[in-house]
Every structure is written in C-alpha cells, then in structure tokens.
Coordinates of C-alpha atoms in Angstrom, one line a residue:
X1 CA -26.0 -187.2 200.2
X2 CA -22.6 -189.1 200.1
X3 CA -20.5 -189.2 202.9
X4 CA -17.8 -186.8 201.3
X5 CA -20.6 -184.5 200.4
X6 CA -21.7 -184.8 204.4
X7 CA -18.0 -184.2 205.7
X8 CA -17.8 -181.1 203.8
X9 CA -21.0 -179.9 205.0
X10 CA -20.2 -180.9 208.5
X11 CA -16.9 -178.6 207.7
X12 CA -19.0 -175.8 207.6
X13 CA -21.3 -176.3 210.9
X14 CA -24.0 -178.0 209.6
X15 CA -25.2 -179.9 212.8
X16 CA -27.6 -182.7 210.7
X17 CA -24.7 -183.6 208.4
X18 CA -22.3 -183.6 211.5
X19 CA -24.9 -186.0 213.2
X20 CA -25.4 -188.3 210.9
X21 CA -21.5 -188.6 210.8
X22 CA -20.9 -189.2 214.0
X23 CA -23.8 -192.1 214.1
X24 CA -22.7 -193.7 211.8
X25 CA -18.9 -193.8 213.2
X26 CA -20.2 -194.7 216.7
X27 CA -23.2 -197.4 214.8
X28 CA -20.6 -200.5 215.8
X29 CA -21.4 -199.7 219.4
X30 CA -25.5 -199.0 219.0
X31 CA -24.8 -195.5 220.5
X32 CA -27.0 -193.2 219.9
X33 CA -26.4 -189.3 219.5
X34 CA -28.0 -186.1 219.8
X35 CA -26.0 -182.9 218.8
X36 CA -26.2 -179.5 219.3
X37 CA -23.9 -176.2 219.9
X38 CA -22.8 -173.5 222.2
X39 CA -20.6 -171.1 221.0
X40 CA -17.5 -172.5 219.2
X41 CA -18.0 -175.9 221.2
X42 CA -20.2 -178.8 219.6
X43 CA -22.2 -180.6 222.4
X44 CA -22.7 -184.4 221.9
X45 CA -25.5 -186.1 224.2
X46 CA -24.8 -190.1 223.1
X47 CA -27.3 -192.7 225.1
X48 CA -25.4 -196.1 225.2
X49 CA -27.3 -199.3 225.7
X50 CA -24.3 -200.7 227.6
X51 CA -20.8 -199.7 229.5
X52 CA -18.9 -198.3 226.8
X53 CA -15.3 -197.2 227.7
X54 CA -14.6 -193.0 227.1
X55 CA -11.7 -193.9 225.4
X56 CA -13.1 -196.4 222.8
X57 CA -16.0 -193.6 222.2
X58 CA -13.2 -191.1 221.2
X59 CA -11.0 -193.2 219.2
X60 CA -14.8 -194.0 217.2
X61 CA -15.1 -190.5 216.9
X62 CA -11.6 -189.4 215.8
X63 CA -11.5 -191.3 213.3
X64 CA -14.1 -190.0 211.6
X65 CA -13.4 -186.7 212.7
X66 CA -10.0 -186.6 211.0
X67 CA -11.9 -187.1 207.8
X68 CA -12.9 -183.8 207.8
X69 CA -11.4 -180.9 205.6
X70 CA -11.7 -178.8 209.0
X71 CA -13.7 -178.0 211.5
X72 CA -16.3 -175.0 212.2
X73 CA -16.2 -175.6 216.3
X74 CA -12.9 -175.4 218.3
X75 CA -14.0 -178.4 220.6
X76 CA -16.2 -181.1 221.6
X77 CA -17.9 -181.3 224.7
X78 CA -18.7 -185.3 225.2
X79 CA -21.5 -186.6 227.9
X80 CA -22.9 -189.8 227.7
X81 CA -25.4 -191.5 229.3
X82 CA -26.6 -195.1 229.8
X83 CA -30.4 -195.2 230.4
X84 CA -31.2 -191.9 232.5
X85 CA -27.6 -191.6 234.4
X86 CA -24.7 -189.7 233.2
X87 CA -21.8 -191.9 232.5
X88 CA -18.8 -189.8 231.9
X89 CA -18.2 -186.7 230.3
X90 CA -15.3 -186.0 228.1
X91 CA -13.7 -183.6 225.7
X92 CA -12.2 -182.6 222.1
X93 CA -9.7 -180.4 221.4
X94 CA -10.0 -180.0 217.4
X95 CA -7.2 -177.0 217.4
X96 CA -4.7 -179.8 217.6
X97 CA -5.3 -182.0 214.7
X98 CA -2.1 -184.5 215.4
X99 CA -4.0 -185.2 218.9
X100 CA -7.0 -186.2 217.1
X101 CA -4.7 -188.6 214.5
X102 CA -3.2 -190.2 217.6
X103 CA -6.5 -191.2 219.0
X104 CA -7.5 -192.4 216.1
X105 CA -4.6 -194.4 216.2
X106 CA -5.4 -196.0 219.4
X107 CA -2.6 -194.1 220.9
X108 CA -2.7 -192.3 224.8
X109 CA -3.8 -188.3 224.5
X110 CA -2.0 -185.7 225.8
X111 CA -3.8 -185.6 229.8
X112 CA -7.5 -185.1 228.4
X113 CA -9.7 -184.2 231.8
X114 CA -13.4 -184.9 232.1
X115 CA -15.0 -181.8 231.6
X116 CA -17.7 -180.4 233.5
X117 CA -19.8 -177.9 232.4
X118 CA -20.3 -176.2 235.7
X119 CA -16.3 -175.7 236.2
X120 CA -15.5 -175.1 232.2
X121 CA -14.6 -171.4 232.6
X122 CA -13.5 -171.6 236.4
X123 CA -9.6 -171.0 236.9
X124 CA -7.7 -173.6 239.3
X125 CA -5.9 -172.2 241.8
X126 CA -3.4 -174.0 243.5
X127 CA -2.2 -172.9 247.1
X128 CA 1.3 -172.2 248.1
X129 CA 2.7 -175.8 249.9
X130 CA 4.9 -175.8 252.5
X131 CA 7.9 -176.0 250.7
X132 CA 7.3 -173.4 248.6
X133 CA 6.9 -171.1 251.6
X134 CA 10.7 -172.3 252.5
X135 CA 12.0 -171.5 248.9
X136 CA 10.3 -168.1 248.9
X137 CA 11.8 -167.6 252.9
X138 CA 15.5 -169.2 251.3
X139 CA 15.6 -166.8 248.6
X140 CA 14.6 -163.7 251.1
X141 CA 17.6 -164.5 252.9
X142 CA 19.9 -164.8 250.3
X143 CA 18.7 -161.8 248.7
X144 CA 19.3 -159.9 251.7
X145 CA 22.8 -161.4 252.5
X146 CA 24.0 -160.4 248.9
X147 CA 22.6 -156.8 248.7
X148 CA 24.5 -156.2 252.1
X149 CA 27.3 -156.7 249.8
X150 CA 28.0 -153.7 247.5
X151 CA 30.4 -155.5 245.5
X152 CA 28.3 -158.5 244.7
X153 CA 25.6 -155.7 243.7
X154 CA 27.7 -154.2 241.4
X155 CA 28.8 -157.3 239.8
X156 CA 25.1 -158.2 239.2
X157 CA 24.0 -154.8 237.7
X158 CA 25.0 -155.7 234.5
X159 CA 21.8 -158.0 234.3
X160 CA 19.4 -155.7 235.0
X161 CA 20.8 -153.0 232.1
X162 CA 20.8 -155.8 230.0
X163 CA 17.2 -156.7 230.7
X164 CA 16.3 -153.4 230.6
X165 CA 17.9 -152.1 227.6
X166 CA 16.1 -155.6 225.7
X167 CA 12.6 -153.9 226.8
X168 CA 13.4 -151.0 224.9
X169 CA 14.8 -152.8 221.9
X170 CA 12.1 -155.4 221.9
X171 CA 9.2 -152.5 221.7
X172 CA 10.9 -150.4 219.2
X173 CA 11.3 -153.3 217.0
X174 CA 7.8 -154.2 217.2
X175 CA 7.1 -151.0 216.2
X176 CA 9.3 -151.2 213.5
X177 CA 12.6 -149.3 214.9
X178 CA 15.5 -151.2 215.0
X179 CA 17.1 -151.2 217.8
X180 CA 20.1 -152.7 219.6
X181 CA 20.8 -152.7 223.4
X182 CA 24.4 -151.9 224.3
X183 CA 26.5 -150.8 227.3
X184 CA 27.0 -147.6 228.0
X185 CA 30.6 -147.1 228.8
X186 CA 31.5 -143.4 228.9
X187 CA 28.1 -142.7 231.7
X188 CA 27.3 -146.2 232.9
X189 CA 24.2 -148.4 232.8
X190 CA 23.2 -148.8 229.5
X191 CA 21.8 -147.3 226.0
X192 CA 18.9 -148.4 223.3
X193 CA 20.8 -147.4 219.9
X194 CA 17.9 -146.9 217.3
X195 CA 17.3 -146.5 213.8
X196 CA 14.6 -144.7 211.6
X197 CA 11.1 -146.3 211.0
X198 CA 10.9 -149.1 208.8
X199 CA 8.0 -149.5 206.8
X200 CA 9.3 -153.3 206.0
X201 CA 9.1 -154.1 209.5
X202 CA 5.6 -152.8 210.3
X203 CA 4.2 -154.7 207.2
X204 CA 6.0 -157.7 208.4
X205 CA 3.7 -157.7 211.5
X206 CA 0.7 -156.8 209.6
X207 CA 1.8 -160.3 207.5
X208 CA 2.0 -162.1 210.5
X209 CA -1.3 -161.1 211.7
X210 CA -3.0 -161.7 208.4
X211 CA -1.4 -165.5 208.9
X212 CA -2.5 -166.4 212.0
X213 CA -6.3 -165.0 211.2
X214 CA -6.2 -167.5 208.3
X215 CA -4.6 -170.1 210.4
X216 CA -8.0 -169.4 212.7
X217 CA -10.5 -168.3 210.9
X218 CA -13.2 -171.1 212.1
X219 CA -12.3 -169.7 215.9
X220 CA -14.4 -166.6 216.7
X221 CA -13.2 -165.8 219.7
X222 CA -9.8 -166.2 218.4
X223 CA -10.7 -163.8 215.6
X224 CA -12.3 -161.6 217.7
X225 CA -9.1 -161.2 220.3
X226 CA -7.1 -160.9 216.9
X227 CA -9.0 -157.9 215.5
X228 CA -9.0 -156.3 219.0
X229 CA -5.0 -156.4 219.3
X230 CA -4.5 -155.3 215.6
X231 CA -6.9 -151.9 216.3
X232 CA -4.9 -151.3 219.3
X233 CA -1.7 -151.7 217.5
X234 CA -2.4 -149.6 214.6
X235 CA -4.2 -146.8 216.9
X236 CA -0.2 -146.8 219.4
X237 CA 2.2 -147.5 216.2
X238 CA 0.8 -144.1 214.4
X239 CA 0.8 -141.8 217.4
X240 CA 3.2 -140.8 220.2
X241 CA 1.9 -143.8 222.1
X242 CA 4.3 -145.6 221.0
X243 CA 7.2 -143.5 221.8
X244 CA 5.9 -143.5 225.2
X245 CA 5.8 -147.5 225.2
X246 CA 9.3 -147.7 224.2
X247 CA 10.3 -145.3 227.2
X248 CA 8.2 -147.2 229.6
X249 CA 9.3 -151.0 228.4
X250 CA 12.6 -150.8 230.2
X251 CA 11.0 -150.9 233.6
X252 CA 8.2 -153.0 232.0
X253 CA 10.5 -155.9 231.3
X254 CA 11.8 -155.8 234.1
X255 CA 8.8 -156.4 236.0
X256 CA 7.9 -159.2 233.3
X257 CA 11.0 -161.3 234.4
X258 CA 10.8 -160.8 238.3
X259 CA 6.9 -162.4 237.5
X260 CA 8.5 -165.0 235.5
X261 CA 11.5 -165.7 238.0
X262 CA 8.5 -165.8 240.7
X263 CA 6.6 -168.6 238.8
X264 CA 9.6 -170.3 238.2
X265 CA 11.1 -170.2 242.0
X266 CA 7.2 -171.2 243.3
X267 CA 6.1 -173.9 241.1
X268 CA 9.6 -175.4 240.2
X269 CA 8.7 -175.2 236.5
X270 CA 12.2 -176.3 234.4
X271 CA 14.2 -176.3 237.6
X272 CA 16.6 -179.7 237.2
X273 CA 18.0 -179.0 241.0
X274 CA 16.4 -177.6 244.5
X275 CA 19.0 -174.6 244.6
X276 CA 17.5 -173.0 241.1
X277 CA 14.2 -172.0 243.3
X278 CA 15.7 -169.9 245.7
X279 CA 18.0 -168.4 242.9
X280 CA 15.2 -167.2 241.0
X281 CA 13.4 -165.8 244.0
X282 CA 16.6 -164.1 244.9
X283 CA 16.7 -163.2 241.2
X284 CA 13.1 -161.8 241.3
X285 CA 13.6 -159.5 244.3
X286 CA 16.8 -158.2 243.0
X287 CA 15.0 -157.2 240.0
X288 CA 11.9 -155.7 242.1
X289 CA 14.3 -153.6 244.4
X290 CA 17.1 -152.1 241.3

C-alpha cells in the first residue's frame, strides 16, 4: 500500500494504516509505537530507546499528521515510555488544524498541558483569593450606596429594560419572529415590537445546523449534542413552548448578564483597570435585585 493510499485509510480510522504512519514519521528517532482507541481519542503507547524531548515527538508527529485529508478521532492522547517508566504524557488537539501546522513548523503551541488520564474528565476549580473577596465586598458597598440613591436608580433603569427587552428579541428571532426592543414611552419600561413568523428565518437555522454537522461530522459526541439541540428546537419552535420562552427570556437575560458580570468582576477576565471589578459586581447585583 502507498503512503497516500495509507493516509486516506488512516482518514477513516483504520488503526494499522494510522500505525504504520506514525512509525515511520517517528523511524528517525527509533521510537517505537503501539496504537489503539477510546472513544473519539487515539491512544499512542511509543517506547523510546533514549530521552526524547515531548516537543520534538510532536513536531514528528504533526508533520505527518497534517498530511492527512482529515481525521476520524478528535485527539491524541500521547504517553511515552523509556524502558518500563513513563516518560511524559502529552496531547493532540486535531479540531484545530492551524495548531497542528504550527508544530509542524517548529513553532510554540497554544499552552498544550500534559494530560493525565486519571484527571481527563475532572473540572478545575479554582478558589476565591483574597482579593477577590475584597472586589466582591467593594462592589457590595457601592451597590448599596447607589441604590440608597433613587435618582441614581432611575438613571440606571434604562439598562436593565434594555437588557431585558434584547432577551425577548433575541428568542423571538431565533424562533423566527422578528423583533426589535424599544422604549416604551407613553407607560414606561420598555416593549418587544414583533412581526409574523418567518419561514426564511427558521430555515436559516436549520442551514446553520446542517453546516456545522458537516463541519463535524468525524466528532460523535459533537454530532450527538447537535442532534439533541435540533430535536429540542423543532419539538419548542412548533408548539406554544416557544411563546412561553420568549415571555420568560426577559428575566432570563437578565440573569445571563448578572452570571457574566459575576465572572467578569471575580476572575478579572478583559478588565484593563482594578475599578472595572467592583463595577461589574455592582453591575451584577443591580441586575439580581431590579
């Protein structure tokens, strides 16, 4: 078999063409490699007769990997050994293709953790620093000093109609409604203006879905978790589900960003100075309480 006849049949899972592959990319080195699978990841076992870098194994390995017309395993799950020891253990990502051409290239990859199998599904949780207990105090305060004041209050209230009224708009356009938020100035607070169904609209999302299950249709899980989300879509966009998810969404958005002012204000994600975190915690709050 040639080795454009092997790549294609490693493109479609086949774990002897996909070994002998990968041999003969890491042959320069004398490493040795057994393969096998779990799920949607490819395990690779290589025994190295000597101290072989991670990163010279993967740049081996990408460059034969980017060869391939595409890939029937979303990632690569790396341990190596020299005699009976583990080494190191490292990973793939293959859903990001230009990673895999920067390797290649010799080039630094995006922070690539040792993987271990034992904490591969476990979520990191990071506690709350000291700090972060003073932001989340700081913004308390503030909170607390400006809702004393009514006119402050009042001057604010515009942002929550607006965020509001965007949660009813947002859902009836993914439903295919269209909708525009607005002010209400004859009674106050605010007002959804929407149209008729639109059967362009609907069959726009259908499109969209259709893409993005070509886009990953090597990724089970991915396909899976696609199928799942276009039943449930269909089953609320044909019956009055959906007209009570557009009446709900007001309140709904707003309780999506008080969680995202939340993150924001305790990690200090996108925040250039120290006053933004006790902003958005005063921000979150004054979203929780109106």
């Amino acid at each position: 078999m040639t080795r454009s006849a092997r790549r294609l049949a490693a493109a479609t899972g086949d774990l002897a063409a996909i070994q002998a592959l990968l041999e003969a990319a890491l042959a320069p080195r004398k490493i040795a490699v057994t393969v096998n699978q779990r799920r949607e990841c490819l395990l690779l076992r290589l025994q190295c007769p000597t101290t072989v870098p991670a990163a010279v194994v993967l740049t081996l390995l990408a460059r034969e990997l980017i060869q391939w017309p595409s890939y029937a395993h979303s990632q690569i799950l790396i341990a190596a050994y020299q005699d009976s020891n583990e080494h190191w253990q490292e990973g793939l990502d293959l859903t990001h293709p230009r990673e895999l051409q920067r390797l290649a290239k010799g080039e630094s990859l995006r922070q690539n953790l040792p993987i271990s199998r034992k904490e591969e599904f476990c979520i990191p949780v990071q506690p709350l620093s000291t700090k972060d207990w003073q932001v989340t105090a700081a913004g308390l305060g503030l909170s607390l000093l400006l809702l004393a004041s009514e006119g402050v209050t009042f001057l604010l209230s515009p942002l929550i109609t607006l965020v509001h009224e965007m949660g009813h708009a947002v859902t009836a356009w993914l439903f295919g409604y269209p909708a525009v938020p607005a002010f209400d100035f004859r009674y106050g607070g605010g007002v959804t203006l929407q149209g008729d169904r639109a059967g362009g609209i609907v069959l726009l999302i259908y499109t969209g879905l259709l893409v993005l299950a070509y886009l990953y249709r090597h990724h089970r899980l991915t396909l899976t978790c696609l199928g799942v989300f276009t039943l449930l879509y269909t089953l609320v966009a044909f019956s009055p589900l959906h007209n009570i998810l557009f009446v709900a969404m007001g309140h709904g958005f707003e309780l999506i960003f008080a969680v995202i002012f939340l993150y924001r204000a305790l990690s200090g994600w996108g925040c250039r100075y120290p006053i933004e975190r006790p902003l958005y915690q005063y921000g979150r709050i004054f979203h929780c309480v109106f």
